[in-house]
Tab-separated table of C-alpha atoms in Angstrom:
chain	number	residue	atom	x	y	z
A	24	MET	CA	21.490	-0.614	-30.588
A	25	SER	CA	20.798	-4.297	-30.012
A	26	HIS	CA	17.015	-4.099	-30.500
A	27	TYR	CA	14.672	-1.692	-32.220
A	28	TYR	CA	12.613	-1.546	-29.019
A	29	GLU	CA	14.606	-0.821	-25.853
A	30	GLU	CA	12.695	-0.712	-22.525
A	31	LYS	CA	14.609	2.374	-21.408
A	32	ASP	CA	13.635	4.298	-24.539
A	33	LEU	CA	10.178	4.992	-23.127
A	34	GLU	CA	11.777	7.277	-20.549
A	35	ARG	CA	13.397	9.204	-23.430
A	36	PHE	CA	10.072	10.135	-25.013
A	37	GLN	CA	10.683	13.808	-24.179
A	38	GLU	CA	13.703	13.792	-26.499
A	39	VAL	CA	11.321	13.757	-29.450
A	40	GLY	CA	10.449	17.314	-28.439
A	41	LYS	CA	13.982	18.509	-29.094
A	42	TYR	CA	12.857	19.564	-32.574
A	43	ARG	CA	9.548	21.317	-33.218
A	44	ALA	CA	8.970	21.572	-29.466
A	45	ASP	CA	5.756	23.470	-30.194
A	46	LEU	CA	4.214	20.434	-31.895
A	47	PHE	CA	5.426	18.092	-29.176
A	48	ASP	CA	4.059	20.376	-26.462
A	49	ASN	CA	0.729	20.562	-28.243
A	50	PHE	CA	0.603	16.789	-28.393
A	51	MET	CA	1.534	16.391	-24.729
A	52	ASN	CA	-1.060	18.929	-23.592
A	53	TYR	CA	-3.692	17.118	-25.611
A	54	TYR	CA	-2.540	13.704	-24.372
A	55	GLN	CA	-2.526	14.759	-20.732
A	56	GLY	CA	-5.918	16.412	-21.131
A	57	VAL	CA	-7.386	13.242	-22.608
A	58	MET	CA	-5.978	10.928	-19.940
A	59	ALA	CA	-6.663	13.180	-16.928
A	60	GLY	CA	-9.340	12.500	-14.350
A	61	GLY	CA	-12.478	14.526	-13.885
A	62	GLY	CA	-14.069	13.631	-17.221
A	63	ALA	CA	-17.012	11.426	-18.091
A	64	LEU	CA	-14.779	8.331	-17.917
A	65	THR	CA	-12.681	7.384	-14.898
A	66	VAL	CA	-8.905	7.146	-15.164
A	67	ARG	CA	-9.290	3.385	-14.646
A	68	GLU	CA	-11.650	3.094	-17.632
A	69	LYS	CA	-9.390	5.229	-19.805
A	70	ALA	CA	-6.383	3.083	-18.884
A	71	LEU	CA	-8.244	-0.077	-19.946
A	72	ILE	CA	-9.174	1.518	-23.272
A	73	ALA	CA	-5.558	2.614	-23.741
A	74	LEU	CA	-4.376	-0.912	-22.928
A	75	ALA	CA	-6.709	-2.387	-25.534
A	76	VAL	CA	-5.655	0.152	-28.169
A	77	ALA	CA	-1.995	-0.491	-27.298
A	78	HIS	CA	-2.504	-4.124	-28.310
A	79	THR	CA	-4.258	-3.123	-31.495
A	80	VAL	CA	-1.403	-0.831	-32.536
A	81	GLN	CA	1.010	-3.389	-31.051
A	82	CYS	CA	3.131	-0.766	-29.339
A	83	PRO	CA	5.393	-2.401	-26.711
A	84	TYR	CA	5.931	0.937	-24.949
A	85	CYS	CA	2.204	1.490	-24.627
A	86	ILE	CA	1.579	-2.094	-23.496
A	87	ASP	CA	4.246	-1.692	-20.807
A	88	ALA	CA	2.939	1.700	-19.721
A	89	TYR	CA	-0.763	0.863	-19.662
A	90	THR	CA	-0.314	-2.515	-17.985
A	91	ARG	CA	1.240	-0.577	-15.116
A	92	VAL	CA	-1.309	2.231	-15.241
A	93	SER	CA	-4.173	-0.278	-15.244
A	94	LEU	CA	-2.770	-2.105	-12.219
A	95	GLU	CA	-2.095	1.208	-10.504
A	96	ASN	CA	-5.728	2.105	-10.943
A	97	GLY	CA	-7.043	-1.076	-9.387
A	98	SER	CA	-7.763	-3.167	-12.474
A	99	ASN	CA	-7.063	-6.871	-12.373
A	100	LEU	CA	-5.739	-9.322	-14.935
A	101	GLU	CA	-9.224	-10.643	-15.665
A	102	GLU	CA	-10.420	-7.162	-16.660
A	103	MET	CA	-7.221	-6.358	-18.528
A	104	THR	CA	-7.326	-9.620	-20.483
A	105	GLU	CA	-10.970	-8.980	-21.324
A	106	ALA	CA	-9.998	-5.534	-22.643
A	107	VAL	CA	-7.395	-7.163	-24.900
A	108	HIS	CA	-10.052	-9.594	-26.137
A	109	VAL	CA	-12.259	-6.621	-27.005
A	110	ALA	CA	-9.381	-5.215	-29.061
A	111	ALA	CA	-8.781	-8.605	-30.678
A	112	ALA	CA	-12.484	-9.075	-31.411
A	113	ILE	CA	-12.783	-5.672	-33.070
A	114	ARG	CA	-9.568	-6.188	-34.960
A	115	GLY	CA	-10.615	-9.693	-36.048
A	116	GLY	CA	-14.100	-8.492	-36.872
A	117	ALA	CA	-12.674	-5.648	-38.912
A	118	ALA	CA	-10.700	-8.152	-40.981
A	119	LEU	CA	-13.652	-10.464	-41.365
A	120	VAL	CA	-16.180	-7.802	-42.314
A	121	HIS	CA	-13.952	-6.962	-45.287
A	122	GLY	CA	-15.014	-10.334	-46.585
A	123	VAL	CA	-18.041	-8.439	-47.860
A	124	GLN	CA	-15.673	-6.376	-50.016
A	125	MET	CA	-14.169	-9.598	-51.264
A	126	HIS	CA	-17.597	-10.924	-52.098
A	127	ASN	CA	-18.470	-7.663	-53.826
A	128	VAL	CA	-15.315	-7.764	-55.949
A	129	ALA	CA	-15.784	-11.451	-56.730
A	130	ALA	CA	-19.405	-10.844	-57.705
A	131	LYS	CA	-18.344	-8.064	-60.002
A	132	ILE	CA	-15.684	-9.996	-61.867
A	133	THR	CA	-17.135	-13.481	-62.012
A	134	ILE	CA	-19.938	-14.803	-64.114
B	1	MET	CA	20.181	8.791	-6.683
B	2	VAL	CA	19.694	12.031	-4.773
B	3	PRO	CA	19.710	11.118	-1.058
B	4	PHE	CA	16.310	11.754	0.522
B	5	ALA	CA	17.765	14.054	3.185
B	6	ARG	CA	19.369	16.245	0.510
B	7	ARG	CA	16.144	16.310	-1.474
B	8	LEU	CA	14.309	17.688	1.566
B	9	GLU	CA	17.121	20.138	2.233
B	10	THR	CA	16.695	21.691	-1.206
B	11	LEU	CA	13.019	22.227	-0.353
B	12	GLY	CA	13.805	23.970	2.904
B	13	TYR	CA	13.012	20.959	5.078
B	14	SER	CA	16.509	20.414	6.412
B	15	GLY	CA	16.269	18.879	9.860
B	16	LEU	CA	12.714	17.597	9.508
B	17	ARG	CA	11.174	17.390	12.964
B	18	ALA	CA	8.214	15.785	14.659
B	19	VAL	CA	5.360	18.105	15.591
B	20	GLU	CA	3.726	15.862	18.216
B	21	VAL	CA	3.425	12.277	19.417
B	22	SER	CA	-0.251	11.510	19.060
B	23	THR	CA	0.230	7.828	18.205
B	24	LEU	CA	2.318	5.262	19.998
B	25	GLN	CA	2.797	2.417	17.551
B	26	VAL	CA	3.744	-0.752	19.389
B	27	ASN	CA	5.183	-3.682	17.490
B	28	LEU	CA	4.352	-6.710	19.625
B	29	GLY	CA	6.601	-9.070	17.716
B	30	TRP	CA	7.582	-10.359	14.324
B	31	ARG	CA	5.835	-13.697	14.688
B	32	CYS	CA	2.999	-14.125	12.232
B	33	ASN	CA	0.819	-16.986	11.043
B	34	GLN	CA	1.523	-15.795	7.483
B	35	ALA	CA	4.676	-15.001	5.511
B	36	CYS	CA	3.497	-12.453	2.938
B	37	LYS	CA	5.714	-11.729	-0.037
B	38	HIS	CA	5.688	-7.978	0.564
B	39	CYS	CA	6.333	-7.966	4.335
B	40	HIS	CA	8.891	-5.306	5.252
B	41	LEU	CA	9.617	-7.077	8.561
B	42	GLN	CA	10.018	-10.521	7.004
B	43	ALA	CA	7.569	-11.734	9.629
B	44	GLY	CA	6.509	-15.357	9.725
B	45	PRO	CA	5.617	-18.356	11.883
B	46	ASP	CA	9.248	-19.056	12.793
B	47	ARG	CA	10.233	-15.569	13.977
B	48	PRO	CA	11.151	-15.664	17.671
B	49	GLU	CA	10.873	-11.908	18.346
B	50	GLN	CA	8.059	-11.228	20.835
B	51	MET	CA	7.510	-8.342	23.244
B	52	ALA	CA	7.962	-9.652	26.789
B	53	LEU	CA	5.721	-8.805	29.730
B	54	PRO	CA	8.060	-6.263	31.402
B	55	THR	CA	8.162	-4.243	28.156
B	56	ILE	CA	4.388	-4.481	27.834
B	57	GLU	CA	4.073	-3.131	31.384
B	58	GLU	CA	6.268	-0.202	30.321
B	59	VAL	CA	3.986	0.457	27.347
B	60	ILE	CA	0.992	0.552	29.694
B	61	ARG	CA	2.791	2.904	32.118
B	62	LEU	CA	3.699	5.154	29.208
B	63	ALA	CA	0.155	5.305	27.850
B	64	GLU	CA	-1.106	6.143	31.334
B	65	ARG	CA	1.556	8.710	32.202
B	66	PHE	CA	1.323	10.701	28.969
B	67	SER	CA	-2.335	10.063	28.103
B	68	LEU	CA	-1.299	9.245	24.539
B	69	PRO	CA	-4.436	9.567	22.355
B	70	VAL	CA	-3.852	6.476	20.195
B	71	VAL	CA	-2.018	3.227	20.821
B	72	ASP	CA	-1.552	1.393	17.529
B	73	LEU	CA	-0.777	-2.325	17.883
B	74	THR	CA	1.087	-4.008	15.063
B	75	GLY	CA	3.417	-6.921	14.311
B	76	GLY	CA	3.839	-9.569	12.804
B	77	ALA	CA	0.438	-10.604	13.952
B	78	PRO	CA	0.091	-8.676	17.236
B	79	GLU	CA	-2.634	-11.082	18.368
B	80	LEU	CA	-0.041	-13.874	18.601
B	81	ASN	CA	1.788	-12.184	21.453
B	82	PRO	CA	0.887	-14.175	24.582
B	83	HIS	CA	0.232	-10.934	26.505
B	84	PHE	CA	-1.884	-9.314	23.793
B	85	GLU	CA	-5.225	-9.517	25.581
B	86	TYR	CA	-3.740	-8.336	28.866
B	87	LEU	CA	-2.299	-5.285	27.090
B	88	VAL	CA	-5.564	-4.475	25.298
B	89	ASP	CA	-7.534	-4.869	28.528
B	90	ARG	CA	-5.233	-2.510	30.416
B	91	LEU	CA	-5.233	0.052	27.619
B	92	HIS	CA	-9.026	-0.157	27.442
B	93	HIS	CA	-9.193	0.482	31.165
B	94	LEU	CA	-7.058	3.622	30.661
B	95	GLY	CA	-9.627	4.877	28.166
B	96	GLY	CA	-7.440	5.756	25.170
B	97	HIS	CA	-8.137	4.759	21.589
B	98	ILE	CA	-6.806	1.307	20.691
B	99	ARG	CA	-6.042	0.407	17.105
B	100	CYS	CA	-5.026	-3.079	16.037
B	101	ARG	CA	-3.557	-4.026	12.670
B	102	SER	CA	-4.839	-7.491	11.886
B	103	ASN	CA	-4.082	-9.843	9.031
B	104	LEU	CA	-7.629	-11.281	9.528
B	105	THR	CA	-6.588	-14.938	9.140
B	106	VAL	CA	-5.167	-14.964	12.668
B	107	LEU	CA	-8.722	-14.555	13.956
B	108	LEU	CA	-9.426	-18.114	12.772
B	109	GLU	CA	-6.328	-19.645	14.362
B	110	PRO	CA	-6.949	-22.199	17.146
B	111	GLY	CA	-7.345	-20.357	20.447
B	112	LYS	CA	-7.932	-16.991	18.763
B	113	GLU	CA	-11.511	-17.481	17.580
B	114	HIS	CA	-12.869	-15.380	20.452
B	115	LEU	CA	-10.949	-12.273	19.399
B	116	PRO	CA	-13.688	-10.625	17.278
B	117	GLU	CA	-15.970	-10.508	20.348
B	118	PHE	CA	-13.030	-9.458	22.533
B	119	PHE	CA	-12.341	-6.556	20.152
B	120	SER	CA	-15.958	-5.467	19.895
B	121	GLU	CA	-16.461	-5.454	23.676
B	122	ARG	CA	-13.488	-3.103	24.025
B	123	GLY	CA	-14.222	-0.949	20.972
B	124	VAL	CA	-10.882	-1.715	19.331
B	125	GLU	CA	-10.452	-0.116	15.905
B	126	LEU	CA	-9.338	-2.685	13.345
B	127	ILE	CA	-7.198	-2.064	10.292
B	128	CYS	CA	-7.159	-5.265	8.288
B	129	SER	CA	-4.927	-6.251	5.382
B	130	LEU	CA	-6.750	-7.114	2.190
B	131	PRO	CA	-4.660	-6.541	-0.943
B	132	TYR	CA	-7.555	-7.146	-3.348
B	133	TYR	CA	-11.120	-8.356	-3.661
B	134	GLN	CA	-10.206	-11.419	-5.727
B	135	GLU	CA	-8.884	-14.738	-4.501
B	136	GLU	CA	-6.122	-15.241	-7.064
B	137	MET	CA	-4.383	-11.947	-6.307
B	138	VAL	CA	-4.654	-12.223	-2.510
B	139	ASP	CA	-3.478	-15.834	-2.356
B	140	ARG	CA	-0.546	-15.103	-4.648
B	141	VAL	CA	0.749	-12.404	-2.268
B	142	ARG	CA	-0.278	-13.859	1.084
B	143	GLY	CA	-0.412	-17.620	0.576
B	144	PRO	CA	-2.961	-20.217	-0.623
B	145	GLY	CA	-6.308	-20.177	1.149
B	146	THR	CA	-5.773	-16.721	2.651
B	147	PHE	CA	-8.567	-14.978	0.770
B	148	ARG	CA	-11.299	-17.390	1.883
B	149	LYS	CA	-10.143	-17.061	5.497
B	150	CYS	CA	-10.161	-13.267	5.208
B	151	LEU	CA	-13.753	-13.378	3.959
B	152	GLU	CA	-14.779	-15.610	6.843
B	153	ALA	CA	-13.136	-13.287	9.379
B	154	LEU	CA	-14.686	-10.199	7.765
B	155	ASN	CA	-18.111	-11.843	7.820
B	156	ARG	CA	-17.735	-12.548	11.518
B	157	LEU	CA	-16.682	-8.961	12.190
B	158	ASN	CA	-19.605	-7.626	10.149
B	159	ARG	CA	-22.018	-9.797	12.129
B	160	LEU	CA	-20.753	-8.127	15.302
B	161	GLY	CA	-21.402	-4.702	13.798
B	162	TYR	CA	-17.854	-3.969	12.647
B	163	GLY	CA	-17.692	-1.984	9.411
B	164	LEU	CA	-21.416	-1.317	9.195
B	165	GLU	CA	-22.716	2.111	8.279
B	166	GLY	CA	-23.303	4.170	11.402
B	167	SER	CA	-21.507	1.671	13.653
B	168	ASP	CA	-18.839	2.868	16.092
B	169	LEU	CA	-16.953	-0.394	15.621
B	170	GLU	CA	-14.411	0.796	13.103
B	171	LEU	CA	-13.263	-1.659	10.444
B	172	HIS	CA	-10.897	-0.337	7.829
B	173	LEU	CA	-9.108	-2.230	5.079
B	174	MET	CA	-5.502	-1.813	4.068
B	175	TYR	CA	-4.598	-2.286	0.406
B	176	ASN	CA	-1.079	-2.722	-0.865
B	177	PRO	CA	-0.100	-3.479	-4.468
B	178	GLY	CA	0.603	-7.067	-5.462
B	179	GLY	CA	3.847	-6.220	-7.219
B	180	ALA	CA	6.289	-3.562	-8.364
B	181	PHE	CA	3.704	-0.894	-9.057
B	182	PHE	CA	2.144	1.956	-7.120
B	183	PRO	CA	-1.176	1.833	-5.299
B	184	PRO	CA	-4.244	3.217	-7.051
B	185	PRO	CA	-5.692	6.547	-5.920
B	186	GLN	CA	-7.389	5.807	-2.611
B	187	GLY	CA	-10.852	7.257	-3.299
B	188	PRO	CA	-11.702	5.358	-6.514
B	189	LEU	CA	-10.120	2.198	-5.092
B	190	GLU	CA	-12.273	2.442	-1.977
B	191	ASP	CA	-15.381	2.793	-4.184
B	192	LEU	CA	-14.301	-0.251	-6.191
B	193	PHE	CA	-13.643	-2.399	-3.102
B	194	ARG	CA	-16.905	-1.292	-1.485
B	195	ARG	CA	-18.933	-2.234	-4.563
B	196	GLU	CA	-17.158	-5.523	-5.303
B	197	LEU	CA	-16.974	-6.792	-1.707
B	198	ALA	CA	-20.636	-5.957	-1.111
B	199	GLN	CA	-21.890	-7.456	-4.387
B	200	ARG	CA	-19.723	-10.566	-4.429
B	201	PHE	CA	-19.521	-11.423	-0.737
B	202	GLY	CA	-21.896	-9.143	1.213
B	203	ILE	CA	-18.989	-7.609	3.138
B	204	ASN	CA	-18.952	-4.067	4.526
B	205	PHE	CA	-16.163	-1.865	5.792
B	206	HIS	CA	-15.694	1.767	6.687
B	207	ARG	CA	-12.599	3.089	4.918
B	208	LEU	CA	-9.935	1.669	2.657
B	209	TYR	CA	-6.352	2.845	3.030
B	210	SER	CA	-3.818	2.315	0.272
B	211	LEU	CA	-0.225	1.735	1.258
B	212	LEU	CA	2.776	1.715	-1.030
B	213	ASN	CA	5.151	-1.247	-0.701
B	214	MET	CA	8.401	-0.075	0.891
B	215	PRO	CA	11.527	-1.193	-0.961
B	216	ILE	CA	12.828	-3.045	2.103
B	217	GLY	CA	12.570	-6.517	3.628
B	218	ARG	CA	10.972	-9.289	1.617
B	219	PHE	CA	9.622	-6.839	-0.957
B	220	ARG	CA	13.129	-5.543	-1.620
B	221	GLU	CA	14.310	-9.118	-2.171
B	222	TYR	CA	11.510	-9.577	-4.682
B	223	LEU	CA	12.440	-6.317	-6.454
B	224	ARG	CA	16.056	-7.440	-6.717
B	225	ARG	CA	15.163	-10.956	-7.876
B	226	SER	CA	12.804	-9.680	-10.538
B	227	SER	CA	15.182	-6.905	-11.715
B	228	ASN	CA	12.611	-4.282	-10.736
B	229	TYR	CA	14.594	-2.579	-7.971
B	230	ASP	CA	16.229	0.196	-9.987
B	231	SER	CA	13.094	1.138	-11.888
B	232	TYR	CA	10.995	1.040	-8.680
B	233	MET	CA	13.423	3.286	-6.807
B	234	GLY	CA	13.657	5.556	-9.850
B	235	LYS	CA	9.888	5.855	-9.919
B	236	LEU	CA	9.726	6.570	-6.175
B	237	MET	CA	12.209	9.396	-6.624
B	238	ALA	CA	10.568	10.750	-9.764
B	239	SER	CA	7.192	10.770	-7.999
B	240	PHE	CA	8.446	12.744	-4.998
B	241	ASN	CA	5.662	15.075	-3.925
B	242	PRO	CA	6.698	17.954	-1.619
B	243	ALA	CA	3.064	18.375	-0.507
B	244	THR	CA	3.300	15.084	1.408
B	245	VAL	CA	6.158	16.166	3.685
B	246	SER	CA	4.111	18.107	6.214
B	247	GLY	CA	1.809	15.092	6.726
B	248	LEU	CA	4.442	12.353	7.084
B	249	MET	CA	3.414	9.903	9.796
B	250	CYS	CA	6.799	10.096	11.547
B	251	ARG	CA	5.944	13.687	12.497
B	252	SER	CA	3.151	12.548	14.806
B	253	LEU	CA	3.988	8.919	15.600
B	254	ILE	CA	6.658	7.028	17.450
B	255	SER	CA	7.334	3.342	17.004
B	256	VAL	CA	8.320	0.904	19.779
B	257	SER	CA	9.931	-2.376	18.807
B	258	TRP	CA	9.310	-5.755	20.449
B	259	ASP	CA	12.422	-5.233	22.600
B	260	GLY	CA	11.437	-1.737	23.732
B	261	CYS	CA	13.608	0.371	21.421
B	262	LEU	CA	12.280	3.579	19.854
B	263	PHE	CA	12.110	4.324	16.125
B	264	ASP	CA	10.664	7.013	13.873
B	265	CYS	CA	8.510	4.392	12.128
B	266	ASP	CA	8.003	0.670	11.658
B	267	PHE	CA	10.092	0.760	8.462
B	268	HIS	CA	13.117	2.188	10.285
B	269	GLN	CA	12.485	-0.476	12.912
B	270	ALA	CA	12.623	-3.203	10.250
B	271	LEU	CA	16.046	-1.925	9.190
B	272	ASN	CA	17.211	-1.376	12.788
B	273	LEU	CA	17.723	2.354	12.229
B	274	PRO	CA	17.119	3.829	15.702
B	275	LEU	CA	16.339	7.431	16.593
B	276	ILE	CA	19.079	9.974	15.999
B	277	PRO	CA	21.849	9.635	18.640
B	278	GLY	CA	21.299	11.823	21.680
B	279	LEU	CA	17.562	11.201	21.743
B	280	PRO	CA	15.916	8.694	24.105
B	281	GLN	CA	16.532	5.255	22.608
B	282	THR	CA	14.319	2.974	24.678
B	283	ILE	CA	10.829	3.004	26.086
B	284	GLY	CA	12.358	3.329	29.549
B	285	GLU	CA	13.899	6.667	28.506
B	286	PHE	CA	10.675	7.936	26.891
B	287	ASP	CA	10.429	11.693	27.279
B	288	LEU	CA	7.414	13.182	25.548
B	289	PRO	CA	8.492	16.850	25.170
B	290	THR	CA	11.836	15.790	23.658
B	291	LEU	CA	10.311	13.171	21.354
B	292	ALA	CA	7.437	15.408	20.235
B	293	THR	CA	9.883	17.826	18.628
B	294	ARG	CA	12.664	15.380	17.770
B	295	PRO	CA	14.646	15.593	14.548
B	296	ILE	CA	13.698	12.681	12.323
B	297	ARG	CA	16.134	10.249	10.815
B	298	LEU	CA	15.918	10.465	7.031
B	299	GLU	CA	16.799	7.493	4.830
B	300	ASP	CA	16.378	6.759	1.138
B	301	HIS	CA	13.438	4.392	1.650
B	302	CYS	CA	11.590	7.488	2.962
B	303	TYR	CA	10.942	8.213	-0.730
B	304	GLY	CA	8.295	5.509	-0.311
B	305	CYS	CA	6.267	7.805	1.957
B	306	THR	CA	6.509	10.880	-0.278
B	307	ALA	CA	5.730	9.379	-3.702
B	308	GLY	CA	2.582	10.533	-5.451
B	309	SER	CA	-0.222	11.007	-2.938
B	310	GLY	CA	2.144	9.884	-0.190
B	311	SER	CA	1.851	6.757	1.921
B	312	SER	CA	1.431	6.131	5.618
B	313	CYS	CA	-0.108	3.737	8.113
B	314	GLY	CA	-3.259	5.816	7.605
B	315	GLY	CA	-3.125	5.524	3.819
B	316	ARG	CA	-2.502	8.382	1.425
B	317	ILE	CA	-1.247	11.710	2.802
B	318	VAL	CA	-2.700	14.080	0.200
B	319	SER	CA	-5.651	13.528	-2.080
B	320	SER	CA	-5.229	13.137	-5.814
B	321	LYS	CA	-7.598	14.221	-8.570
B	322	GLN	CA	-9.362	11.394	-10.367
């Protein structure tokens, strides 16, 4: 194993289901149900959300997969980049808003 | 890789045959004013292949003799053939349906500016390439400046009534992916194109067809160069959809090359893979009853027509849920 993340490993996802197949199957049913068409969101919208979340959790498999899925559902790089900015903004904002905690703690322990 | 023919065999489709010849697809030559990165024929401005007048006369005789319902003109840019207008005029006189696959930009070439009116007066159905509704993507695949020219040509066609709601002047768009990925589901993509083209540029069209890029020609070279070939072929195979087989375009279409040879499709033509030996091989030997039930030559790139919702010159073969 030359790298922790190998591109080909994504295709081996099913191997995780070798043990406790019931749990894996439950997950896959849920996953496929969530990502399927016919809901309130289009597949294209769901793919953009997934792409943004993939960047937040920094999963290279998910970034690879949902870049393709987004393109295969007609999204363009402008939209996809904007989705990543949404993720970055929320992630950055989440860090920054904890500054209130810092202020709270500082207020408590300083004179 | 499981050979495509064996894959069909396991599904009970051994010896896949045509069911009719309702479309005669005529490739008028590989010359084109563009050199798109995905072109399966590697067409371009320097290609010398052009259908000569005697072959064009044979096409006309064929359309007349067999009353073929649709003659589908393709290339290259079919409009660049010096006998293009003569052929269209004669076919129009015969009364069959004429379809022309246009790259749009050719309609702005010097000496070709009259073609929109020429098409409208003869009721020619147009299927026009437009890989996306944004300039950056289109110009990357088809060359700088292409998108703006496409918009200008589409505007001209719209002004003549092409693509307008309720109009008989049919204007359809053909989408193909700008890279090593599959086309989006046709229905949602058509909605997206309709909204974006109308809002951004005031352009209308009737239908949008999505076509998968075949792993041959210039696109194959790109796949190899970018180390995408194996994964693309793997995905084509993994996405094989048996439901597409009954609707494959080769079952109702026959393709004629610029030099009058017969093929099951334009992709086979690009690879010079003629009809199965023993069948008529040239337009001069055309025999409708034999060709309408002919066994079809199966090759591994045929996986490109059976992946997902399927792919054909008329877009997807089966609908997908979205």
